[in-house]
Coordinates of C-alpha atoms and ligand atoms in Angstrom, one line a residue:
X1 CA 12.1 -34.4 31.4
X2 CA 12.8 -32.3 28.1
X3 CA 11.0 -35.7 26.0
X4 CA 7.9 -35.1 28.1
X5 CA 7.6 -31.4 27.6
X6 CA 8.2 -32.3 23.7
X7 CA 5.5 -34.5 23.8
X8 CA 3.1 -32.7 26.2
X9 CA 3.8 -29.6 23.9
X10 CA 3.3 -32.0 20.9
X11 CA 0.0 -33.5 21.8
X12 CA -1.6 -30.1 23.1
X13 CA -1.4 -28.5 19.7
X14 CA -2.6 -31.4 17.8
X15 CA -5.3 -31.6 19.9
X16 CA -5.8 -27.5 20.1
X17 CA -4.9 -26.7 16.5
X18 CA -8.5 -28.3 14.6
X19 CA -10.1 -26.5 17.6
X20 CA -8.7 -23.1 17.0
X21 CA -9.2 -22.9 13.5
X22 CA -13.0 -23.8 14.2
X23 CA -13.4 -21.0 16.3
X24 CA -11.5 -18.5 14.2
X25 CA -13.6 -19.4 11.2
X26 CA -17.0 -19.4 13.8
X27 CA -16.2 -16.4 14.5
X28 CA -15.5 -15.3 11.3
X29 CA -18.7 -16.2 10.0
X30 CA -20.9 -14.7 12.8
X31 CA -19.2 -11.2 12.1
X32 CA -20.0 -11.3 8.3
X33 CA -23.4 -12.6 8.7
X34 CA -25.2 -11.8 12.2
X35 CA -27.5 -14.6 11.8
X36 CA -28.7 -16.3 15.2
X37 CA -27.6 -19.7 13.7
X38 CA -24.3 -18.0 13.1
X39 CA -24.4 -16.8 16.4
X40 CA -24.9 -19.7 18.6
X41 CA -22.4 -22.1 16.3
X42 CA -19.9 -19.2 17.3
X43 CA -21.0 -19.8 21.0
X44 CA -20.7 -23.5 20.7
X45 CA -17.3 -23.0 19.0
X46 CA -15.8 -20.7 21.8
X47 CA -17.0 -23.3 24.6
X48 CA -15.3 -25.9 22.7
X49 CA -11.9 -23.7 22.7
X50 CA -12.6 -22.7 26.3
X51 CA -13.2 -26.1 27.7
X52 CA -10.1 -27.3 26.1
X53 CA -8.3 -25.1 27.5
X54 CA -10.2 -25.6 30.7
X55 CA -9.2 -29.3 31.2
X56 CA -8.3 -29.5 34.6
X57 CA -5.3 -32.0 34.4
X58 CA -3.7 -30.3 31.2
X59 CA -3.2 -27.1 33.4
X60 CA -1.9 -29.0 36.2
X61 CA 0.8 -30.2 34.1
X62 CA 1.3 -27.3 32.4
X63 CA 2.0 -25.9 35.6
X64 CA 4.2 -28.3 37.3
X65 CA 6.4 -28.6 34.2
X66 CA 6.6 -24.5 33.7
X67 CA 7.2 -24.6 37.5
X68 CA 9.9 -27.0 37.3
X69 CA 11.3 -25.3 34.2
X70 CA 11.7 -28.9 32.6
X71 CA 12.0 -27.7 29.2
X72 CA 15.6 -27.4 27.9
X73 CA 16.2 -25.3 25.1
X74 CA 14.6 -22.0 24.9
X75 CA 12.4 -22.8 21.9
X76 CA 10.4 -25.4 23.5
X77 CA 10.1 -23.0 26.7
X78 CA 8.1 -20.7 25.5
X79 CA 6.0 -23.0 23.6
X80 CA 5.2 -24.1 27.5
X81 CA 5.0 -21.0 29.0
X82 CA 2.4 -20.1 26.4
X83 CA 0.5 -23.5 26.8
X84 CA 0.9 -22.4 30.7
X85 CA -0.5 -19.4 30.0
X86 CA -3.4 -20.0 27.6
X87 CA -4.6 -22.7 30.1
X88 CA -4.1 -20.8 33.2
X89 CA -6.4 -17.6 31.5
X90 CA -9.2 -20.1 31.0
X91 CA -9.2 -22.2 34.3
X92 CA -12.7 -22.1 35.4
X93 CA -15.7 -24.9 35.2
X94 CA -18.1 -25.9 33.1
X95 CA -21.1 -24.4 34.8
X96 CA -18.6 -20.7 34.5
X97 CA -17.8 -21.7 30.6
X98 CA -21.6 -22.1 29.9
X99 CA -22.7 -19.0 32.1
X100 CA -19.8 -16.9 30.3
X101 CA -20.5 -18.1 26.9
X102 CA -24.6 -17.3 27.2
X103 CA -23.9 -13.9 28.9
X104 CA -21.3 -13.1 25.9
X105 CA -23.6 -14.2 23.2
X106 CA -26.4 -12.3 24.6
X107 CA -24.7 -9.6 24.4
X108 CA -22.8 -9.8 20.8
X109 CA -26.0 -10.4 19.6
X110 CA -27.4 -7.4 21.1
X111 CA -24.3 -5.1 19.6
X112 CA -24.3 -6.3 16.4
X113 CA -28.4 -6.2 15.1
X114 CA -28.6 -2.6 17.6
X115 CA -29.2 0.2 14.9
X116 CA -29.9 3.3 17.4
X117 CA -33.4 5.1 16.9
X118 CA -33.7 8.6 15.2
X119 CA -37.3 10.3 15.1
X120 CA -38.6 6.8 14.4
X121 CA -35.7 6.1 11.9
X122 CA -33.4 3.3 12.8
X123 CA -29.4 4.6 11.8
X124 CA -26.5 2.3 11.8
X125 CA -23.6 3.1 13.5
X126 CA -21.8 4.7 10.7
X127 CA -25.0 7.0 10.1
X128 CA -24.9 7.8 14.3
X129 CA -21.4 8.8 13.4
X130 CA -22.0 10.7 10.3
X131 CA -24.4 12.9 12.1
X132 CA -22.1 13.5 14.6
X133 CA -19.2 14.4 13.1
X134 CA -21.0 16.8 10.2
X135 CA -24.3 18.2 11.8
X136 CA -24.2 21.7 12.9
X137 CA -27.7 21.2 15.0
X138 CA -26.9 20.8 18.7
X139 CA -30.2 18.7 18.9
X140 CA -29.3 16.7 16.1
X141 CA -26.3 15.1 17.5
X142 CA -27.4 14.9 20.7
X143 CA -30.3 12.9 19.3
X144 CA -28.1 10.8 17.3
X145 CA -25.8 10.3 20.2
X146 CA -29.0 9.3 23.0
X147 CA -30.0 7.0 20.4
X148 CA -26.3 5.1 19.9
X149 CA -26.5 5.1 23.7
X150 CA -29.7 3.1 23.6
X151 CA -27.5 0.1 23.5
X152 CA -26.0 0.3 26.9
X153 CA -29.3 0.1 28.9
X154 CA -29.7 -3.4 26.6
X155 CA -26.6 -4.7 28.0
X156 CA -25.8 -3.1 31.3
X157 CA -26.9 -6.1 33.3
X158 CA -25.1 -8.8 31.2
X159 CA -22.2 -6.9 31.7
X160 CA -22.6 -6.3 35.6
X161 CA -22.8 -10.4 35.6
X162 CA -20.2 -11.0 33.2
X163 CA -18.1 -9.2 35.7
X164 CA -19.2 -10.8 38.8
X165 CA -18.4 -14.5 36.6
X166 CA -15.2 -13.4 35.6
X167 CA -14.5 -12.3 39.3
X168 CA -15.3 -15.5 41.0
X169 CA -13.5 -17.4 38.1
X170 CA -10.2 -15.4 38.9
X171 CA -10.7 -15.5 42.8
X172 CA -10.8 -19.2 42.5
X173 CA -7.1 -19.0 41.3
X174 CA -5.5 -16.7 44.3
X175 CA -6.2 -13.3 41.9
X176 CA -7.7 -10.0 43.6
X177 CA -9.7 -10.2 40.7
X178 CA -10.4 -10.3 36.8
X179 CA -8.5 -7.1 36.1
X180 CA -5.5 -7.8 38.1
X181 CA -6.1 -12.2 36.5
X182 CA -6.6 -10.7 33.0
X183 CA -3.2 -8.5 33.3
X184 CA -1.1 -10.9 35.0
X185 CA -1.6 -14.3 32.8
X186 CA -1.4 -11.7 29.9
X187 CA 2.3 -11.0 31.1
X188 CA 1.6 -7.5 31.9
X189 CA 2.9 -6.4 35.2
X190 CA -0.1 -4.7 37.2
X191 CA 2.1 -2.0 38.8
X192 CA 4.3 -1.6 36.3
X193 CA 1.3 -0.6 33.7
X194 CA -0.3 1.8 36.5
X195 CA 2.6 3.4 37.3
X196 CA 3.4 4.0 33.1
X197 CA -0.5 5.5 32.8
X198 CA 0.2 7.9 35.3
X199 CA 3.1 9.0 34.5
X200 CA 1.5 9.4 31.1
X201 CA -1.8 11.5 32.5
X202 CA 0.9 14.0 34.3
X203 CA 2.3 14.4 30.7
X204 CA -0.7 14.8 28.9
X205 CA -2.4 16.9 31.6
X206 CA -1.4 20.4 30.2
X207 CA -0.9 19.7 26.1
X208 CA -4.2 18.2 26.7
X209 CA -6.0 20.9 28.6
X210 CA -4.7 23.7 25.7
X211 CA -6.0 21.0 23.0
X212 CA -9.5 21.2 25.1
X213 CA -9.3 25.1 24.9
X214 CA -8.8 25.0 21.0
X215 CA -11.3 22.3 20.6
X216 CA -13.7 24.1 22.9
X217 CA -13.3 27.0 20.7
X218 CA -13.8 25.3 17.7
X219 CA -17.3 23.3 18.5
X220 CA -18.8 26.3 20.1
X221 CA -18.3 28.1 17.1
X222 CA -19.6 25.1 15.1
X223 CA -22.3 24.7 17.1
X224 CA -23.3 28.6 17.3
X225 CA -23.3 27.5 21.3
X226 CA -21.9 28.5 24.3
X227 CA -18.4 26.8 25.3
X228 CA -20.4 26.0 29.0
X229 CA -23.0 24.4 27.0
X230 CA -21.1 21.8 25.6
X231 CA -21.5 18.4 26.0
X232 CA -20.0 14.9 25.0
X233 CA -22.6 15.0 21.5
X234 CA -20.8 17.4 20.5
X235 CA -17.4 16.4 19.9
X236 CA -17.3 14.6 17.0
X237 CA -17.9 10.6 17.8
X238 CA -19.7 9.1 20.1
X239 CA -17.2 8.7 22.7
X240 CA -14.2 11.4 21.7
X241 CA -12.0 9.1 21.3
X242 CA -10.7 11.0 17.6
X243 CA -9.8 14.2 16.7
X244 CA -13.1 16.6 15.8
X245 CA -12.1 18.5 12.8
X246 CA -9.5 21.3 13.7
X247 CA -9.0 23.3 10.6
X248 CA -9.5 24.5 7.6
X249 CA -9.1 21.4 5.7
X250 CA -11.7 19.2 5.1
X251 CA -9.9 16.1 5.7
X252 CA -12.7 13.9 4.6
X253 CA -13.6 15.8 1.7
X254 CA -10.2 14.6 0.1
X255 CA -11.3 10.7 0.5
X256 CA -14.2 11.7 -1.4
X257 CA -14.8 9.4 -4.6
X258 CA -11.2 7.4 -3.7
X259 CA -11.0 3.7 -3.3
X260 CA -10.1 2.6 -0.3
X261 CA -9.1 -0.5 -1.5
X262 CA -6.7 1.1 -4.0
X263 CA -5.3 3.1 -1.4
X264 CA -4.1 0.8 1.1
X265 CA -2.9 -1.6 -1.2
X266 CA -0.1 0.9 -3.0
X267 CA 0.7 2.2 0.6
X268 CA 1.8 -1.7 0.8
X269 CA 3.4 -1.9 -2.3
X270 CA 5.4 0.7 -1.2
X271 CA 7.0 -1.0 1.3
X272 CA 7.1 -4.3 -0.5
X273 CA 4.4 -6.0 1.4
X274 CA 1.8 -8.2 -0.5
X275 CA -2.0 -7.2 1.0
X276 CA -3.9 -8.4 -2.5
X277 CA -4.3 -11.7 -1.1
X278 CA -5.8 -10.4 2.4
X279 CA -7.8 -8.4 0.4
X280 CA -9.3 -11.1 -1.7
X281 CA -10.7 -13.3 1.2
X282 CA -11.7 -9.6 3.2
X283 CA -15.0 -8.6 3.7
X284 CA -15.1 -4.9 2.9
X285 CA -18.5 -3.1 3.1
X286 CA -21.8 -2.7 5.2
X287 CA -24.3 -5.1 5.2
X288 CA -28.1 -5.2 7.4
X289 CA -26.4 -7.4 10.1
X290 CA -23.1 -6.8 9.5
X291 CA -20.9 -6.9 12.6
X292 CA -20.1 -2.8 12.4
X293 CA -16.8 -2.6 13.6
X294 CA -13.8 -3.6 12.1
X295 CA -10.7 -6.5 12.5
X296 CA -8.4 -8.9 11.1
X297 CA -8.1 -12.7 11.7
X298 CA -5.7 -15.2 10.8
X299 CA -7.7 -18.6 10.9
X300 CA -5.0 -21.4 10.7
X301 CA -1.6 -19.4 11.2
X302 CA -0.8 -20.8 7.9
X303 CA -1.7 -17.7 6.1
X304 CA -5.4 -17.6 5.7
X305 CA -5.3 -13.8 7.1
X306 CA -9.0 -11.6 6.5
X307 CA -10.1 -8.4 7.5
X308 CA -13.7 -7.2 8.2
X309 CA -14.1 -3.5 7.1
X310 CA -17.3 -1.2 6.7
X311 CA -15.5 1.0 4.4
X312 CA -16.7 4.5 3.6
X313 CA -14.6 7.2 1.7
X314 CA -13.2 9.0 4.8
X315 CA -10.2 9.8 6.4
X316 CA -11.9 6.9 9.8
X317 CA -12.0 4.1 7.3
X318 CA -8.9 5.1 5.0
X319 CA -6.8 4.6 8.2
X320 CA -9.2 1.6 9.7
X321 CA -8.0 -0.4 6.7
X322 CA -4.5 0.7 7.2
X323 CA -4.6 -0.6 10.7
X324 CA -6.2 -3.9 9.8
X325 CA -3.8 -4.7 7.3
X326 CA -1.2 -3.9 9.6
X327 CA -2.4 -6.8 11.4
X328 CA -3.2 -8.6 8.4
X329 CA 0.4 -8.2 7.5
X330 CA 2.0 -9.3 11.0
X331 CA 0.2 -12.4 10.8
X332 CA 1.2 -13.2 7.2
X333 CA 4.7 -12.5 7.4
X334 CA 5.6 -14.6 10.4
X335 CA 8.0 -17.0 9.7
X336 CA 5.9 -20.4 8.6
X337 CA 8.7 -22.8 9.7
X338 CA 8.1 -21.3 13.4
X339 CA 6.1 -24.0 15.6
X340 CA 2.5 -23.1 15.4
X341 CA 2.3 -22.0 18.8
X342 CA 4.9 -19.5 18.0
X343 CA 3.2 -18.4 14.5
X344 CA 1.9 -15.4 16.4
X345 CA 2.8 -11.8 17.7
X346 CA 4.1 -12.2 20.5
X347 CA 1.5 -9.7 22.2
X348 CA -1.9 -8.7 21.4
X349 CA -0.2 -5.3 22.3
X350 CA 2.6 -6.3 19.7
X351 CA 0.4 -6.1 16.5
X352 CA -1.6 -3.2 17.8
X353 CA 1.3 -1.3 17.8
X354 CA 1.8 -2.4 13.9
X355 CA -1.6 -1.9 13.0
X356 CA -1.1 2.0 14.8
X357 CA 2.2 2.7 13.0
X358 CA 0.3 1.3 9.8
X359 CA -2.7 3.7 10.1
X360 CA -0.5 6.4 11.3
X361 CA 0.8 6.9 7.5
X362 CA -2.4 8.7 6.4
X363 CA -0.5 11.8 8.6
X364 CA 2.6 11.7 6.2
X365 CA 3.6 14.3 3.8
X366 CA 4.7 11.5 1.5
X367 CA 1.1 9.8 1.6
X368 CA -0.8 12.6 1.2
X369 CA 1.0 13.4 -1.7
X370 CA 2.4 10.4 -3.4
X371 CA -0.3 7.8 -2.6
X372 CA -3.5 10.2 -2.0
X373 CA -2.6 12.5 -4.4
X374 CA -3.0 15.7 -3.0
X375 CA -2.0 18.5 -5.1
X376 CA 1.4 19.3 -4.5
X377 CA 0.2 23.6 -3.7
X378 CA -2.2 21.9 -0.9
X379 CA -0.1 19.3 -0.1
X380 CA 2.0 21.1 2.9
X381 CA -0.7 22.9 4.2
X382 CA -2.1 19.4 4.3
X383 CA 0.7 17.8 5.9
X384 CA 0.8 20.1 8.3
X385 CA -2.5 19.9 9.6
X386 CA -2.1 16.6 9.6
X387 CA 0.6 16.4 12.3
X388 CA -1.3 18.5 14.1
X389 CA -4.4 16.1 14.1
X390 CA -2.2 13.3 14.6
X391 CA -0.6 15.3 17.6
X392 CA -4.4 15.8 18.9
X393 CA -5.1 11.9 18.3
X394 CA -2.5 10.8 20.9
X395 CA -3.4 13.2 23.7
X396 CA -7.1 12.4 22.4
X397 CA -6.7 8.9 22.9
X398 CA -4.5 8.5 25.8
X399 CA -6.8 10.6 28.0
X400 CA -10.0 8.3 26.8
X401 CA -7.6 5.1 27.1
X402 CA -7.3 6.0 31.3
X403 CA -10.8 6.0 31.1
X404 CA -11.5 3.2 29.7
X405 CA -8.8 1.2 31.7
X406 CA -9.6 2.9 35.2
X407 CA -13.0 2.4 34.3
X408 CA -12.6 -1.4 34.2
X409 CA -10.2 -1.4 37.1
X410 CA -12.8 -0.1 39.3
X411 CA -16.0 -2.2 37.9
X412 CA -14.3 -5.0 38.3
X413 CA -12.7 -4.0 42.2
X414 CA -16.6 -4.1 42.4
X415 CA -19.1 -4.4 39.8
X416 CA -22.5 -3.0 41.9
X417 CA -21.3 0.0 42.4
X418 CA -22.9 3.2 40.9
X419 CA -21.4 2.5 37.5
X420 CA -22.9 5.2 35.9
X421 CA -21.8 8.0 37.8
X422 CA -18.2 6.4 38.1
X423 CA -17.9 7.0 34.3
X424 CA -19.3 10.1 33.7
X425 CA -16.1 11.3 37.2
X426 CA -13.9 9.3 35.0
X427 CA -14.7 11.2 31.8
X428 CA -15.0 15.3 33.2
X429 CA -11.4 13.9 35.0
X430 CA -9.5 12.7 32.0
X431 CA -11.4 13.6 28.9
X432 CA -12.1 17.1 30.3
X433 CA -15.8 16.8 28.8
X434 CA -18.7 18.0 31.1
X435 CA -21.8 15.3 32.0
X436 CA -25.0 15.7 30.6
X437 CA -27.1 16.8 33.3
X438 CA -29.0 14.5 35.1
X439 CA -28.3 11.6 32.9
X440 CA -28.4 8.2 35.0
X441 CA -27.7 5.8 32.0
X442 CA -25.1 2.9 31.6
X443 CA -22.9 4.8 29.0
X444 CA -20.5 2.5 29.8
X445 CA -22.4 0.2 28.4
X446 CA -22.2 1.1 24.9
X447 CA -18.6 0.3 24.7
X448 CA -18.4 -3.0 23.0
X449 CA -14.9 -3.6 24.5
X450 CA -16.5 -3.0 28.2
X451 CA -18.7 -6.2 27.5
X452 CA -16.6 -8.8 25.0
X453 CA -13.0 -7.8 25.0
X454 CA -12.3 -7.0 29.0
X455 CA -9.4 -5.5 30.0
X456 CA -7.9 -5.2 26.4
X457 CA -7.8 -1.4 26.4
X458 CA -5.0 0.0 27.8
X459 CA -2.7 -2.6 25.2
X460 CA -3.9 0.3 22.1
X461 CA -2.1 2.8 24.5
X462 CA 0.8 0.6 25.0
X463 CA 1.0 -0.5 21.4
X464 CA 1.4 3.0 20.4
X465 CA 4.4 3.5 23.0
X466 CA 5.7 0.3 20.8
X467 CA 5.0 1.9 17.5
X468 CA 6.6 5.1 18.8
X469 CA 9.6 3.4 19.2
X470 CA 9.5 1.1 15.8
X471 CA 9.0 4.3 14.4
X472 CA 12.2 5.9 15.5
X473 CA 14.5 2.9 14.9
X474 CA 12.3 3.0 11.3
X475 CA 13.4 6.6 10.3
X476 CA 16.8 6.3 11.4
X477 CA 17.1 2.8 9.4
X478 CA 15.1 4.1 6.1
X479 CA 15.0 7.6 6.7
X480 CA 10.8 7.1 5.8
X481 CA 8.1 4.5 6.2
X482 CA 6.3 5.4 3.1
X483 CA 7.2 4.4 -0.1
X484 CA 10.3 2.7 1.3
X485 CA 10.8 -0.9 0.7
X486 CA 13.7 -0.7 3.2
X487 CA 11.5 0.3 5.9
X488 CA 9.3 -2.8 5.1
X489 CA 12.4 -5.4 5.3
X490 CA 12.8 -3.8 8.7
X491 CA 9.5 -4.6 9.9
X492 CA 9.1 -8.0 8.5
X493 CA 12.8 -9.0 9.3
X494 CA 12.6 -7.6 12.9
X495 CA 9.1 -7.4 14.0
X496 CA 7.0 -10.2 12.3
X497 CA 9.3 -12.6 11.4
X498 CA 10.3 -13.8 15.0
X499 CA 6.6 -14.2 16.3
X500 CA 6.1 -15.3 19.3
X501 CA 9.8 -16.6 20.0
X502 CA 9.7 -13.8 22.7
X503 CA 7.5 -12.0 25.0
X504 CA 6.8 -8.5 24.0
X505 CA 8.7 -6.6 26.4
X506 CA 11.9 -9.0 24.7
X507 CA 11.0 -8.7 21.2
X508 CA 10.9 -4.9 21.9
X509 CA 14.1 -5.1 23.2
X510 CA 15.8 -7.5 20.5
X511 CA 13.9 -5.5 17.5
X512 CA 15.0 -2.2 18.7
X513 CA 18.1 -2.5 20.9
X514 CA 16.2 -0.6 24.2
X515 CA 13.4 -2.0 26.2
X516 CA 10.0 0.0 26.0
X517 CA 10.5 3.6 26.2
X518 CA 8.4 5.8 26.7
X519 CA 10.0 8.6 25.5
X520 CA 9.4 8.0 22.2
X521 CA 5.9 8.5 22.3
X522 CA 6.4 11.6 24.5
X523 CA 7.7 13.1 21.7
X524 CA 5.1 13.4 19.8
X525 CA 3.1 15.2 21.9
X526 CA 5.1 18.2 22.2
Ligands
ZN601 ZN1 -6.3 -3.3 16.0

């Protein structure tokens, strides 16, 4: 039995790897470009990866040997389990593949050429966000956010169907539905992740309300408003997901004039990490049709790792490039001999929680100082605030992340309902941030992730919970992350190395001696 899993195992990644790498590079070149022709080749290439995984009689076996647990040694068991897997996500026919594909493309293309109106101007995203996080007008940024809403009445009813698709797809295979399909074949126990995100809402609840106070202080103030007449345009971004500025120091103003590029590669030096080569085949700055957003991709698992960046001198895109190379660097330093199905992280949750730790550094005394350069006078005060805002980001983003993730739980329980309304509940409930009155729009809409990366969310959350933890085994290892090279060993021996050998909840537990604890991440918070 263990020579047919070899060679089932064997002839499924010959057959998947030329098809994978297509993809990867399709998508690639659809990000960097936005052209239609770019577009659709990307849509041809993701049916051609999604029928392949498809195929009807390579799940089936897949199945029956994982079922049978016919493959002996450990290695070539979770090279199965992951064919199992992969195959078992993308069960669904042809006339589901093309429907999904055409909705998806639809919908990429409308994110990527939308540039939100502005008094007849038309302002990319990073010129919705610059108006939002620096104007003191009250109209002004609740123009600029309106108009970077404009998007979501585009897409709502893609995404509705998308949903519904997705639904019938997963109910064909026993599943209540995509969110309980999506969680499950991604080895993510349902109950066990609800009952972790409320256990984290009841910790958050009151450090988060006192945050609100503060930060309700502070915008009405900046705003010259009311604290009752706030509203989401005026907190900084367009969903509050970061920190609004909570200080005195301008934490932008010291990225002013600084390269980027510069930056991030010393903070890699430091820990004895290569990143010039991922630089070199990176795309780093905004173009007309431009995907907007940021990512990393490794296109063959033999080391051709990029990252797309729209980098601006600020504190978002020094630690955006931070947190790509922390992908970047995942993927590069897994160990080649590994069997490609293996030369991964073993989680998408996994490398999130590198790319987190990664862009965390931009809080640390030591950065601010030895790789920013901020005077050593202003460089406490600095620090300081910095913990602080680093503090704020975690409550900030757990309460946004249940959101997002109730959010999708419930559109996808059932996708007609008032949608709307159920995310403007979610958003007073968690995010503590009054509706606009009267507004009956699909805000939810907006949200890339909502549309093309479903029920992906709540794996930032639980990749910080990881990175908490890395963190603490880190400082009690190398008594620092930055600068030290010993930190680095730790992470590339440990973490990246191993790939995929385990799933995540065991490569927590082998890298740090303790399965996921919570606890960790707690901490910071208090
Ligand atoms: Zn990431």
């Amino acid at each position: 039995m263990a020579a047919s899993v070899e060679t089932f195992v064997g002839e499924t990644v010959e057959a998947v790897r030329p098809i994978d790498k297509a993809y990867q590079l399709a998508e690639w070149e659809a990000a960097v470009s936005g052209t239609p022709e770019a577009n659709q080749r990307n849509q041809e290439a993701q049916a051609a990866w999604m029928r392949f995984w498809a195929d009807r009689p390579r799940y089936m076996q897949a199945k029956q040997l994982h079922d049978a647990r016919a493959a002996g040694d450990p290695l070539l068991a979770r090279q199965l389990k992951l064919v199992y897997l992969t195959a078992a996500r993308n069960q669904q026919d042809d006339a589901t593949i093309d429907e999904l594909t055409r909705l998806e493309a639809d919908v990429r293309g409308k994110y990527l050429n939308f540039r939100g109106r502005v008094g007849g101007k038309e302002l990319n995203d990073n010129e919705l966000e610059a108006i939002l996080h620096k104007s003191k007008k009250s109209a002004e940024v609740q123009e600029a956010w309106e108009a970077s809403k404009q998007v979501g009445a585009e897409v709502a009813e893609s995404i509705r169907q998308l949903a519904r698709v997705r639904n019938r797809a997963a109910r064909t295979q026993g599943f209540r539905d995509h969110f309980q399909r999506a969680l499950t074949l991604d080895e993510i126990d349902e109950n066990e992740l609800l009952g972790l995100f409320a256990d984290l809402e009841s910790a958050t609840r009151q450090p988060h309300a006192a945050l609100m106070e503060r930060i309700n202080g502070l915008r009405s103030a900046h705003f010259g408003i009311a604290r009752s007449g706030l509203r989401p345009w005026h907190y900084g971004d367009r969903f509050f997901q970061e920190v609004p500025p909570l200080g005195e120091v301008d934490m932008d103003g010291l990225f002013e004039g600084k390269d980027l590029v510069a930056l991030a590669t010393a903070t890699y030096d430091g820990l004895g990490m290569e990143v010039r080569d991922i630089v070199a085949r990176s795309d780093l700055y905004a173009r007309p049709g431009k995907n907007q957003h940021a990512f990393c991709i490794h296109i063959d698992r033999e080391g051709d790792v990029r990252t797309l960046n729209n980098l601006v001198p600020n504190l978002r895109w020094a630690s955006t490039i931070l947190h790509e190379l922390g992908h970047g660097v995942y993927d590069k330093y897994i160990d080649r001999q590994l069997p490609w199905l293996l030369r991964t992280p073993p989680h998408i949750l996994s490398t999130e929680a590198i790319a987190a730790l990664m862009e965390s550094m931009v809080s640390e005394p030591a950065w601010l100082s030895g790789i920013l350069g901020v005077p050593r006078g202003k460089a406490a005060r600095v620090a300081e605030e910095s913990r602080e805002v680093e503090r704020a980001g975690n409550l900030i983003f757990t309460r946004w992340c249940l959101v997002m993730t109730y959010f999708e739980m419930a559109m996808y329980a059932d996708p007609d309902r008032d949608l709307n309304t159920l995310w403007w509940d979610l958003v007073e409930r968690y995010q503590m941030v009054s509706r606009p009155e009267g507004r009956k729009q699909p805000d939810w809409a907006a949200k890339i992730h909502v549309a093309l990366h479903p029920v992906y969310y709540h794996n930032y959350e639980l990749g910080r919970l990881v990175a908490a933890q890395f963190r603490d085994r880190i400082l009690r290892t190398a008594g620092g992350i930055v600068g030290q090279k010993k930190a680095g060993r730790w992470l590339m021996e440990r973490v990246f190395k191993p790939g995929a050998l385990e799933d995540w909840g065991g490569h927590v537990k082998t890298a740090t001696g303790e399965p996921l604890n919570p606890k960790y991440f707690a901490r910071s918070l208090s």
